[in-house]
Coordinates of C-alpha atoms in Angstrom, one line a residue:
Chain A
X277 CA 106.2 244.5 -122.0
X278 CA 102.3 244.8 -121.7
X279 CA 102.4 241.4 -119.8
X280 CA 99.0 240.3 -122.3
X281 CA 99.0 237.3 -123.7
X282 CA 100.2 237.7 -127.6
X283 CA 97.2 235.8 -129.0
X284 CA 94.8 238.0 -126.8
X285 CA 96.8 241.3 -128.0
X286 CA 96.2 240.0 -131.4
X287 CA 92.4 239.5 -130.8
X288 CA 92.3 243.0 -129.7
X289 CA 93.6 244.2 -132.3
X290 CA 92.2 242.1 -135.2
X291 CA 88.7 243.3 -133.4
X292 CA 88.0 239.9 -132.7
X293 CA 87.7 239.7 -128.7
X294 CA 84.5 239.6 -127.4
X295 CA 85.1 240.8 -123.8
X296 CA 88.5 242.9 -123.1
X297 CA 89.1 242.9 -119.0
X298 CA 89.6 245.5 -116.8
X299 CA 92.9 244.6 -116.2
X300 CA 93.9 244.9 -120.1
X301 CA 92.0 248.3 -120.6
X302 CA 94.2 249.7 -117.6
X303 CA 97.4 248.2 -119.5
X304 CA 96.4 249.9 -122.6
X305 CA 95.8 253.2 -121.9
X306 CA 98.9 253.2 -120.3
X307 CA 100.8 252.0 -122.9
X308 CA 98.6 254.2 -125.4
X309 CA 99.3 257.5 -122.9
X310 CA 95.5 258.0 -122.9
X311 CA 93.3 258.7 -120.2
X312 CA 91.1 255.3 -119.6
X313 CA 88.1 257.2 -120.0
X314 CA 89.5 258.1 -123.4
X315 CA 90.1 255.0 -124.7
X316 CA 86.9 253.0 -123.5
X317 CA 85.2 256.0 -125.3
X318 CA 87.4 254.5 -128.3
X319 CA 86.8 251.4 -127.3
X320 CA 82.9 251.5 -127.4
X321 CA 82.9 253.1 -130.7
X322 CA 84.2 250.0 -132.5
X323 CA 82.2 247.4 -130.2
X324 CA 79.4 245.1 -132.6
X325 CA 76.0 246.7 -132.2
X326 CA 73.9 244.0 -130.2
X327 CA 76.4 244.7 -127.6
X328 CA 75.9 248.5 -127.6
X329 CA 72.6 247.9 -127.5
X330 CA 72.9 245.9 -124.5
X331 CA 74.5 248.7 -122.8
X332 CA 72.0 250.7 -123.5
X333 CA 69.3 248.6 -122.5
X334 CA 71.2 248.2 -119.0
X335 CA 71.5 252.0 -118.9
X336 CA 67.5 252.1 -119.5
X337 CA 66.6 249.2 -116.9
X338 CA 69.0 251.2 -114.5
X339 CA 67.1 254.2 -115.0
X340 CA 63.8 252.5 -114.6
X341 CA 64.9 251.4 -111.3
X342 CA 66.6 254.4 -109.9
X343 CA 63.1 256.3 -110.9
X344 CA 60.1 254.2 -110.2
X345 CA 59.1 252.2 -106.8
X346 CA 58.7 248.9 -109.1
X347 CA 57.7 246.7 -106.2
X348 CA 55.2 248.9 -105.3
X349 CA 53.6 249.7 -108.6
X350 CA 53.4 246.4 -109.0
X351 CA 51.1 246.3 -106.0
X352 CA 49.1 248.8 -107.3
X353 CA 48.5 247.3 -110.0
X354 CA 49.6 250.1 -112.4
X355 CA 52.3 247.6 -113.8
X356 CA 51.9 244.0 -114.4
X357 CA 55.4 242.8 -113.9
X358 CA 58.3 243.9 -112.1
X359 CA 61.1 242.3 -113.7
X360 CA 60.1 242.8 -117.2
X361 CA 61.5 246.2 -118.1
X362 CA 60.3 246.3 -121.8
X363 CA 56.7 245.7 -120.6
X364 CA 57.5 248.4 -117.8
X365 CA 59.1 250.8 -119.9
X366 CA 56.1 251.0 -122.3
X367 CA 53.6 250.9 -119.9
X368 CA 55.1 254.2 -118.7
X369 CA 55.9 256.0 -121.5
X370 CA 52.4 255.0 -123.1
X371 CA 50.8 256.7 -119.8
X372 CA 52.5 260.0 -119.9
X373 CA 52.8 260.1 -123.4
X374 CA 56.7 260.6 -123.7
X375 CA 59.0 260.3 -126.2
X376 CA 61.1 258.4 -124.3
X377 CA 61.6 257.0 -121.2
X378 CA 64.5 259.2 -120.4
X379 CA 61.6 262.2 -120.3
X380 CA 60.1 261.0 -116.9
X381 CA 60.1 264.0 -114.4
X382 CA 62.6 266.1 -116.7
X383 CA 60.4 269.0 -115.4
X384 CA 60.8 268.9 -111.5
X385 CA 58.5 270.3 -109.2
X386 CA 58.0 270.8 -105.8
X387 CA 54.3 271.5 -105.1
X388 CA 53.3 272.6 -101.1
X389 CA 53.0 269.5 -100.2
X390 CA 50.7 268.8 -97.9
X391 CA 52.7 265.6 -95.8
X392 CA 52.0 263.8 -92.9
X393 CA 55.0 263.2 -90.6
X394 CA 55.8 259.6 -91.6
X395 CA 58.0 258.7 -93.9
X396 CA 57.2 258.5 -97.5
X397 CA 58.7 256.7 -100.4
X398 CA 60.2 259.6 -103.0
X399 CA 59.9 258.3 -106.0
X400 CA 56.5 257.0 -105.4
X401 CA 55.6 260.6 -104.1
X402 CA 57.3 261.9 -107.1
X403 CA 55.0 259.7 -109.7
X404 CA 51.9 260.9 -108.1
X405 CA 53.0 264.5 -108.7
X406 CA 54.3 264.0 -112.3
X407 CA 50.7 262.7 -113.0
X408 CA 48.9 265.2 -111.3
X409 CA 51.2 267.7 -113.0
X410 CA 50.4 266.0 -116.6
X411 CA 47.0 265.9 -115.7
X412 CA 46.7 269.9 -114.9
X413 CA 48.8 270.6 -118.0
X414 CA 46.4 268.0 -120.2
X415 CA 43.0 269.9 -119.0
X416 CA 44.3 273.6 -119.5
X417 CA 41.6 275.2 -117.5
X418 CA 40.3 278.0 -120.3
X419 CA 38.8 280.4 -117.3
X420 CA 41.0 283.3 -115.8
X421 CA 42.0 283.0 -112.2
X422 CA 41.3 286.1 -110.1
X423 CA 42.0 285.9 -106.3
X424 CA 39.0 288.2 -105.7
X425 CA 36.5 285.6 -107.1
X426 CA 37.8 282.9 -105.0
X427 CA 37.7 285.1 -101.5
X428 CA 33.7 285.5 -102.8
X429 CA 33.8 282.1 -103.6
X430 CA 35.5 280.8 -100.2
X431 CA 32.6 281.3 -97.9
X432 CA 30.2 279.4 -99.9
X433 CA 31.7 276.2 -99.9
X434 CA 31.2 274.7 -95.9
X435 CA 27.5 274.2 -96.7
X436 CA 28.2 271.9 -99.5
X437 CA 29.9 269.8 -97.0
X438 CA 26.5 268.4 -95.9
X439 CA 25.8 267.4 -100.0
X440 CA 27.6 263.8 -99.6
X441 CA 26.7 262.7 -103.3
X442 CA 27.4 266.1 -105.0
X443 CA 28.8 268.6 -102.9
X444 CA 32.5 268.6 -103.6
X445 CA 32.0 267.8 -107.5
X446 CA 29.8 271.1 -107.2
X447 CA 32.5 272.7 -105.6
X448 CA 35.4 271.3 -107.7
X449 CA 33.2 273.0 -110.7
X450 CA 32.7 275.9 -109.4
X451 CA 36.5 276.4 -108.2
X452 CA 37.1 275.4 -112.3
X453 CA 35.4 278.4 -113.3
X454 CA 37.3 280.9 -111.8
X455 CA 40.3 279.0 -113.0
X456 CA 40.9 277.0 -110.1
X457 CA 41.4 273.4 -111.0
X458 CA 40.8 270.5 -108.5
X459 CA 41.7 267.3 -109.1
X460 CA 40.7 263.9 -106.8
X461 CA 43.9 261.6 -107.5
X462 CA 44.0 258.4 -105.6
X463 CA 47.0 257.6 -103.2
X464 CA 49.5 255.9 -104.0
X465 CA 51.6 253.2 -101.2
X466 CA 54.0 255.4 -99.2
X467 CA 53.4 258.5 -100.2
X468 CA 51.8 260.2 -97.1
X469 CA 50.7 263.0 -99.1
X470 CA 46.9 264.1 -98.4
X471 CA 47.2 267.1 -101.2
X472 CA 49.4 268.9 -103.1
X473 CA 48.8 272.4 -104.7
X474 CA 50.5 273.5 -107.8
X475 CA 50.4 276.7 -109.9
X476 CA 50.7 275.4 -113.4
X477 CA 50.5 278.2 -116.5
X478 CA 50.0 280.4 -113.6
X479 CA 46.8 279.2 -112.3
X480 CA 46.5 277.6 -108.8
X481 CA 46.2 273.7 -109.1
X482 CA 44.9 271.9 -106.4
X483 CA 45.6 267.8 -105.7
X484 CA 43.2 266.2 -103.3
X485 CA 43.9 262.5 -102.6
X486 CA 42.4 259.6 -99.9
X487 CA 45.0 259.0 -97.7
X488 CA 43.4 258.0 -94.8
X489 CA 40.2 257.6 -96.8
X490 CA 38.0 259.5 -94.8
X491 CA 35.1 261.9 -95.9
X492 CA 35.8 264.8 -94.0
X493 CA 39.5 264.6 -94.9
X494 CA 38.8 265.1 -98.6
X495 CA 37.3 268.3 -97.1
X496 CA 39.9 269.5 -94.9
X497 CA 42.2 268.7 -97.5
X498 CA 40.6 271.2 -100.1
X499 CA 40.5 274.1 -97.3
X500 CA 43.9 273.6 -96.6
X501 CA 45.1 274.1 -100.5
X502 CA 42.9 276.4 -100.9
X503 CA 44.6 278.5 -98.1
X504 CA 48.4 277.5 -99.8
X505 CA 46.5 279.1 -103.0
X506 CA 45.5 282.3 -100.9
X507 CA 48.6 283.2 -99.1
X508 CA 51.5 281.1 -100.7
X509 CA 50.8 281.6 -104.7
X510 CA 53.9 283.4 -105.4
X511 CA 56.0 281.5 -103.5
X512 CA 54.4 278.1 -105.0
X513 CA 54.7 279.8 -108.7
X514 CA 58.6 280.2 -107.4
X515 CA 59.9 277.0 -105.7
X516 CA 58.4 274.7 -108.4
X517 CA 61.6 274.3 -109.1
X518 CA 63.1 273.6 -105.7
X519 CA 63.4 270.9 -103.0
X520 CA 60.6 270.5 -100.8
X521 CA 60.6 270.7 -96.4
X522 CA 62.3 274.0 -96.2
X523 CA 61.2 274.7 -92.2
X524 CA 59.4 277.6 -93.1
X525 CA 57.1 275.1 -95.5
X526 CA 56.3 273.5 -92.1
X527 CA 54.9 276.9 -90.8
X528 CA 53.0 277.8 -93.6
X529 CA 51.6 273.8 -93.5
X530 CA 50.6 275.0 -89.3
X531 CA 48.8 278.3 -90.8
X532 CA 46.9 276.0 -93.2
X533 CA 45.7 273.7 -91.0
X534 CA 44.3 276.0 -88.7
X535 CA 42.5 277.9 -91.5
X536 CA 40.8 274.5 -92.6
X537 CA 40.1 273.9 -88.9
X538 CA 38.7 277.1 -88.5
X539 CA 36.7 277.2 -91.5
X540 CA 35.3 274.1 -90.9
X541 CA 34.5 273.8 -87.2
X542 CA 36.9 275.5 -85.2
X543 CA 37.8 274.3 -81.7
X544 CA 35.3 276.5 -80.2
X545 CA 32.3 274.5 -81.7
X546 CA 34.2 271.4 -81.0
X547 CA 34.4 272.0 -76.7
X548 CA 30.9 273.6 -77.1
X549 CA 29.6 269.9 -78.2
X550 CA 31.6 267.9 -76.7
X551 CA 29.2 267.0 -73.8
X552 CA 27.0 266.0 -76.4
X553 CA 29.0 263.9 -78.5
X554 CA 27.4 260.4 -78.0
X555 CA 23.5 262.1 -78.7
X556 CA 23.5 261.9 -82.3
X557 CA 20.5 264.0 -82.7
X558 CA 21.8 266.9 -80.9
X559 CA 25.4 267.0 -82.9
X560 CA 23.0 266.7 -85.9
X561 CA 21.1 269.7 -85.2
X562 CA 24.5 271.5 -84.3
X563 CA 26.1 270.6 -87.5
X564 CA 23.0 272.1 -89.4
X565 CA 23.0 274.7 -87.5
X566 CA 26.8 275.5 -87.8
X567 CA 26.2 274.8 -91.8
X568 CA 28.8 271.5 -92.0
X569 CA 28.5 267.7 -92.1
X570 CA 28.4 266.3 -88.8
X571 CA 31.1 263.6 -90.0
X572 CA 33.2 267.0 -89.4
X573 CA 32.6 267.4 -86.2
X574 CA 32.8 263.8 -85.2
X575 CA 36.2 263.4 -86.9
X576 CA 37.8 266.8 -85.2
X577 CA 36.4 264.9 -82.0
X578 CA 38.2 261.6 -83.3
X579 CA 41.5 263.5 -84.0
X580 CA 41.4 265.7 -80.8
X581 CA 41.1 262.7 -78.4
X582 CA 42.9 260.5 -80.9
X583 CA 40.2 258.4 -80.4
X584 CA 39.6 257.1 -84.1
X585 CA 37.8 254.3 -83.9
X586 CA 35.1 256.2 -82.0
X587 CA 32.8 257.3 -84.6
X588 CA 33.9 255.1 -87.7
X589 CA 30.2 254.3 -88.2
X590 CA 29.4 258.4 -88.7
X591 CA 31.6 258.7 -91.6
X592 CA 29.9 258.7 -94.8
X593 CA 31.1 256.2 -97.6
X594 CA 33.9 258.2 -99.5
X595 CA 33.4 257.1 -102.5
X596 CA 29.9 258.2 -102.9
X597 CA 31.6 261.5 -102.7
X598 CA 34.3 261.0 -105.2
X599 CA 32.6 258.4 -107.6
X600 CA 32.1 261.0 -110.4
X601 CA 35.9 262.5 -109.8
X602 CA 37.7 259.7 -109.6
X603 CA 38.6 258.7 -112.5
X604 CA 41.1 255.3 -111.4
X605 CA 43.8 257.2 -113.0
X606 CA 46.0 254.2 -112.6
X607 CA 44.0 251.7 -113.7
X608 CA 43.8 254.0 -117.2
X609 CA 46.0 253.6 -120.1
X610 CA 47.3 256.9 -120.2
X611 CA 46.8 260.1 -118.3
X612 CA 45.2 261.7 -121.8
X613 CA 42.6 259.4 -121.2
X614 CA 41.6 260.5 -117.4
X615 CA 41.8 264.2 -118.7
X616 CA 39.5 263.4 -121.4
X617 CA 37.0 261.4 -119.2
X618 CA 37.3 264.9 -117.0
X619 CA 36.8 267.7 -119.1
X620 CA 33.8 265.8 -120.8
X621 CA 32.3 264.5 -117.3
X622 CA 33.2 266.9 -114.8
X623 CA 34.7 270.3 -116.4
X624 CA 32.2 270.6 -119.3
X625 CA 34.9 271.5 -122.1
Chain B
X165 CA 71.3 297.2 -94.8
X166 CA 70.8 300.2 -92.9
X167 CA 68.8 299.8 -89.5
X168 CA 66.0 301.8 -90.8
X169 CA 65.8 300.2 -93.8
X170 CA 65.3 296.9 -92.4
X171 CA 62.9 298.0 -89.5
X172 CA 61.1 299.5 -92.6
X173 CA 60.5 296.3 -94.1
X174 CA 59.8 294.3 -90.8
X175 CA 56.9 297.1 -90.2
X176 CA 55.7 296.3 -93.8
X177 CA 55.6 292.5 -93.3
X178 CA 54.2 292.6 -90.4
X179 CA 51.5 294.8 -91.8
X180 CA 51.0 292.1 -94.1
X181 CA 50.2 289.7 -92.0
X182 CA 47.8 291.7 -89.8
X183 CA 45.9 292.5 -93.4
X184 CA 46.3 288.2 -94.3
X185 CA 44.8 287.6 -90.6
X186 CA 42.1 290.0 -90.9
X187 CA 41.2 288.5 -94.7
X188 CA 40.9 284.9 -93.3
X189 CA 38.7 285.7 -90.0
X190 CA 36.5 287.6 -93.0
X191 CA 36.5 284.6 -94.8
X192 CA 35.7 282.6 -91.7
X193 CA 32.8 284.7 -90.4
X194 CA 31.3 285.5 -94.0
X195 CA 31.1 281.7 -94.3
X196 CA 29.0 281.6 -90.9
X197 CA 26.8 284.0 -92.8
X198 CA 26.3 281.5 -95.4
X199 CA 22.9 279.2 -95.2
X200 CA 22.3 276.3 -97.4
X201 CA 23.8 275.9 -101.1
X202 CA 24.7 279.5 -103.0
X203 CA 26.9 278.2 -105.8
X204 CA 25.2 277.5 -109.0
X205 CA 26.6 276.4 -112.5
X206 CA 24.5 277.3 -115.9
X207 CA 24.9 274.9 -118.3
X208 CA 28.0 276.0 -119.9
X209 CA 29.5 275.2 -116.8
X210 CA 29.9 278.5 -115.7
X211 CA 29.8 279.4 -111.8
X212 CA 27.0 282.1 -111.3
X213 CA 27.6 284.2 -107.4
X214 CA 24.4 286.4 -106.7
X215 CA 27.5 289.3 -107.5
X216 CA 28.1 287.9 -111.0
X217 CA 23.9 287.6 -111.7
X218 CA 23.7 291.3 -109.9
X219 CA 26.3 291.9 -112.4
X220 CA 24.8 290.2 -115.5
X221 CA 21.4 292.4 -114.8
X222 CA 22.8 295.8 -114.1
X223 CA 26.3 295.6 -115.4
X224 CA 28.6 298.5 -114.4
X225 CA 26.5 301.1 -112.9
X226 CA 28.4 305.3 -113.7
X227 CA 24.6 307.2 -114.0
X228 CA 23.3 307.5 -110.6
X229 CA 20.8 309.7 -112.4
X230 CA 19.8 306.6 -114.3
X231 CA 19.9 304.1 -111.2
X232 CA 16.2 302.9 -110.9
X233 CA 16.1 302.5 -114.8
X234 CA 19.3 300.2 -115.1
X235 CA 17.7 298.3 -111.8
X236 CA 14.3 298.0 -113.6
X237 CA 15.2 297.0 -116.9
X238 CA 18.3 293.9 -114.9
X239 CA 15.0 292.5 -113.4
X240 CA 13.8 292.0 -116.2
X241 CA 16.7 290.8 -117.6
X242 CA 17.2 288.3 -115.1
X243 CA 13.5 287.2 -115.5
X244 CA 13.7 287.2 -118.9
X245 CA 16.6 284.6 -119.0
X246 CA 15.7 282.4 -116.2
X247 CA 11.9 281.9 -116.6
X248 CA 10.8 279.6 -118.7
X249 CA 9.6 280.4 -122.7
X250 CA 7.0 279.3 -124.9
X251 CA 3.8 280.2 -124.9
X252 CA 2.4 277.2 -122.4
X253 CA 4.3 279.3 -120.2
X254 CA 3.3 282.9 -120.6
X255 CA -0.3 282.9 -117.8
X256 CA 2.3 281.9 -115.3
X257 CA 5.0 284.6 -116.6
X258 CA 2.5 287.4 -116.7
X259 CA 1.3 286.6 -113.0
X260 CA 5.0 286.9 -111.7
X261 CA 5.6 290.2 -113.5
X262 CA 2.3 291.4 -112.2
X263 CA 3.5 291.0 -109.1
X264 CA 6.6 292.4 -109.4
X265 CA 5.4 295.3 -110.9
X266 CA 3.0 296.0 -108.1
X267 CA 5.8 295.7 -105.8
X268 CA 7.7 298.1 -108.0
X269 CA 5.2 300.3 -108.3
X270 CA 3.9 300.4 -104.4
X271 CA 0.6 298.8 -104.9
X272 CA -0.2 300.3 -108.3
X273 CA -2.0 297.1 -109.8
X274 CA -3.0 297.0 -113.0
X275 CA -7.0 297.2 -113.8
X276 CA -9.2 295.6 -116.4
X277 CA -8.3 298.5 -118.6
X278 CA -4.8 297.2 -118.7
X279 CA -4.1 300.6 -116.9
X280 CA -1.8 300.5 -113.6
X281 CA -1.5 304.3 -113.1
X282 CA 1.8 304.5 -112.4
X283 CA 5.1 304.6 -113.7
X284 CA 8.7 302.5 -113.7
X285 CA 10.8 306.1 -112.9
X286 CA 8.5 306.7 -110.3
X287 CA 9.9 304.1 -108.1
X288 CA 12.3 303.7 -105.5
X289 CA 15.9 302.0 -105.5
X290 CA 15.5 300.5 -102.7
X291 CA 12.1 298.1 -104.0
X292 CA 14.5 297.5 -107.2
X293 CA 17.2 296.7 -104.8
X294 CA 14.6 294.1 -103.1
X295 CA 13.3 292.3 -106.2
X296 CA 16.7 291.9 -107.5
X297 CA 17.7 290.0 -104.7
X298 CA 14.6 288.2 -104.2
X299 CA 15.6 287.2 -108.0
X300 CA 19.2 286.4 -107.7
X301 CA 18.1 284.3 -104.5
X302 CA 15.6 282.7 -106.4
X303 CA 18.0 281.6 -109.3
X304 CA 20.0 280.3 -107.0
X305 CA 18.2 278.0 -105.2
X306 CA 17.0 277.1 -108.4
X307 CA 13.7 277.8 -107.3
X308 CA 10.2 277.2 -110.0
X309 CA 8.0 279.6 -110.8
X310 CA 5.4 278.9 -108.5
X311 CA 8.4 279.8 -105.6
X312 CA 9.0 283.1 -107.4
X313 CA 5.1 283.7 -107.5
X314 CA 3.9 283.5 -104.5
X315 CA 7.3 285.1 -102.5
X316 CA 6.6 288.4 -104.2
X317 CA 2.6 287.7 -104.2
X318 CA 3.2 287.3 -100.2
X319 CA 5.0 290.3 -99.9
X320 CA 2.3 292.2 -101.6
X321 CA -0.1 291.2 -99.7
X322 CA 1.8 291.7 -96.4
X323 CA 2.8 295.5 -97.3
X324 CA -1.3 295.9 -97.9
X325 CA -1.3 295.9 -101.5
X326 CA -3.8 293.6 -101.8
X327 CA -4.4 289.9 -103.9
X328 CA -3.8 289.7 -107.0
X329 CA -7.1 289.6 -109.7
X330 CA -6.8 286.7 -110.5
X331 CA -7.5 285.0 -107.2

């Protein structure tokens, strides 16, 4: 009646076949009157437990996959294989400090994202932000925020533009104690994100990374949070929860660049040196003068002739800038230990 | 939604955004204002603004009757904390007050009698007003003692009253 094979019926039901078809399932919930997904439920509750727990170990590599970029993790370095999901599966839940893998980005947020217009990898961009989040949520900054403090604050930061070695690490410190936290989290492949700002516990969070690793970006980058902390808090504190590129994000992104523009060395200054641009010692005295690194002005002048490979030689080396911040998160075991090298180093806690 | 209603709330957004426009071209020009480093972090990492040191020194001010007194005793507050201590130290301390106290006092310096003729409530808000910020500036720039010295020693000398005994 079944059309199965009696001795493969009987290996069925003595328990003793090792793999039952597709075919045969589909035959026996008929016969049984059960829905299919009924009986493989059934079915799965009497299989021998190394074969459950290959199941679940396909579940888990699937879930790996569907979540993390391995190829390109792998070229970062931050794993050491890509094909060996056990190795991968602890490396990752030893650096976020879950319970289980299954934890990853159970919590999803959707900072202001600060992107560029090409296309970026998701799930890359969405590792960076789960270990920026962990990070913020690891340092619990212990000072108040008030918005007050920060517009007295504001004004005081372009000068430190011209301290290479220990302006913005001045700055970020500063920011910290009026409970605005500032992080320097290196990029990750394909994520086109130059910053991100987050309002975690209720306090503004602020990502800056090295995209295009450029001085005066790490800069503009911190203005332009900054701003998304000034006149998009609530909003941030609201969609943390929601899907990021809503047009009027895109607007907001427009008002923030201009503010960082502005701030820094608005258009103004730009045309009023631009017949000066190749005398170095005149944009020097200008930049003094107008309070800013003169990397700034050269690299408004390289992005508003697109000319970027004018004035390489006039940008500072980055890293002299974000030595003490940068902690090589992903070279670290877990992100406990970058917040601990932080608040000893940095945040004096 | 009634009409009014929502030309209501259009007016009220829209008055938002003129008060966000006029915050950031503050922020903007107050930062043109701004020459050379101003932030500075004691060491318990906390951030100190000239506003927070004005505030550590004369706290909340509600006696306007009492003004010059709150003023004078900030100062030395402020000095107190931020000059140096010990006894190597004290010559050098006593010549900065000195000075500040002829300042505060319009020229009144004090003789070899240890008399100065003249007293803290006689003087004016505005000289308190001065030091403090010639203080707060000072901290700031994390200037030495020397720095403070001779700024206030300068400005003696330039308002006529006169050098100080010791030189």
């Amino acid at each position: 009646m079944l059309s199965i094979e009696k001795k493969s019926l009987n290996n069925i039901l003595n328990k003793e076949a090792k793999r039952v078809g597709i075919i045969t399932i589909i035959k026996l919930a008929q016969f049984l009157n059960l829905p299919i997904s009924d009986f493989v439920k059934v079915y799965l509750q009497e299989l021998p437990s190394e074969q459950i727990g290959d199941i679940e170990k396909a579940k888990k590599n699937n879930f790996i996959v569907q979540n993390f970029d391995l190829p390109q993790l792998h070229k970062k370095k931050f794993i050491s294989s890509k094909t060996d999901y056990d190795l991968i599966e602890n490396r990752i839940v030893k650096f976020f400090g879950l319970n289980s893998i299954y934890d990853f980005a159970k919590e999803v947020v959707t900072p202001a994202f600060s992107r560029t217009k090409r296309s970026s990898s998701d799930l890359m961009r969405e590792f960076w932000v789960q270990s920026a989040l962990y990070q913020f949520k690891l340092l619990e900054n212990p000072n108040s925020y008030s918005r007050e403090q920060l517009i007295d604050l504001i004004p005081k930061i372009r000068s430190y533009t011209k301290n290479v070695k220990k302006g913005l690490v001045t700055v970020v410190k500063a920011l910290f104690s009026i409970g605005v936290t500032v992080i320097y989290q290196e990029s990750l492949p394909n994520i086109s994100v130059r910053g991100a700002t987050f309002v975690v516990d209720g306090k503004p969070c602020i990502v800056i990374n090295d995209l295009y690793k450029r001085y005066p970006t790490l800069w503009f980058s911190l203005m332009h949070e900054l701003h998304h902390v000034l006149y998009d808090f609530d909003e941030i504190q609201q969609v943390k929860y929601h899907l990021t590129g809503e047009p009027d994000l895109w607007l907001k992104e427009e008002k923030a660049n201009n503010f960082a523009r502005e701030y820094l060395f608005n258009e103004k200054r730009s045309k009023y040196i631009l017949p000066f641009i190749n005398e170095s010692v005149l944009v020097k005295e200008y930049a003094e003068k107008s309070q800013v690194h003169s990397s700034i002005i050269y690299n408004f002048y390289m992005y508003d002739t697109n000319r970027w490979g004018k004035f390489k030689n006039q940008m500072p080396d980055i890293n002299l800038a974000i030595n003490s911040l940068n902690v090589n998160i992903w070279e670290n075991e877990s992100v406990e230990e970058t917040t601990e090298k932080l608040k000893k180093e940095i945040f004096n806690i | 939604m009634s009409d009014n209603k929502k030309s209501n709330q259009k007016k009220e957004s829209e008055k938002l955004l003129e008060q966000e426009e006029l915050e950031r071209m503050m922020l903007i020009s107050k930062a043109d204002e701004v020459v050379g480093e101003q932030l500075t972090i004691d060491t318990e990492g906390i951030l100190q603004t000239e506003n927070e040191l004005k505030k550590f020194a004369l706290g909340d001010i509600d006696d306007p009757e009492r003004k010059y007194d709150i003023y004078y005793k900030g100062i030395s507050k402020l000095l107190l904390k931020h000059l140096p201590e010990g006894k190597g130290y004290k010559k050098a301390r006593d010549f900065i007050y000195e000075e500040k106290n002829t300042y505060l006092t319009r020229g009144h310096r004090i003789d070899e009698k240890g008399i100065r003729g003249a007293d803290s409530r006689m003087g004016h808000i505005e000289d308190a007003d001065k030091i403090l910020e010639l203080i707060t500036h000072w901290i700031i720039k994390k200037g030495s003692m020397v720095d403070l010295y001779s700024t206030i020693r300068d400005l003696n000398i330039k308002l006529g009253y006169g050098k100080p005994s010791h030189e």
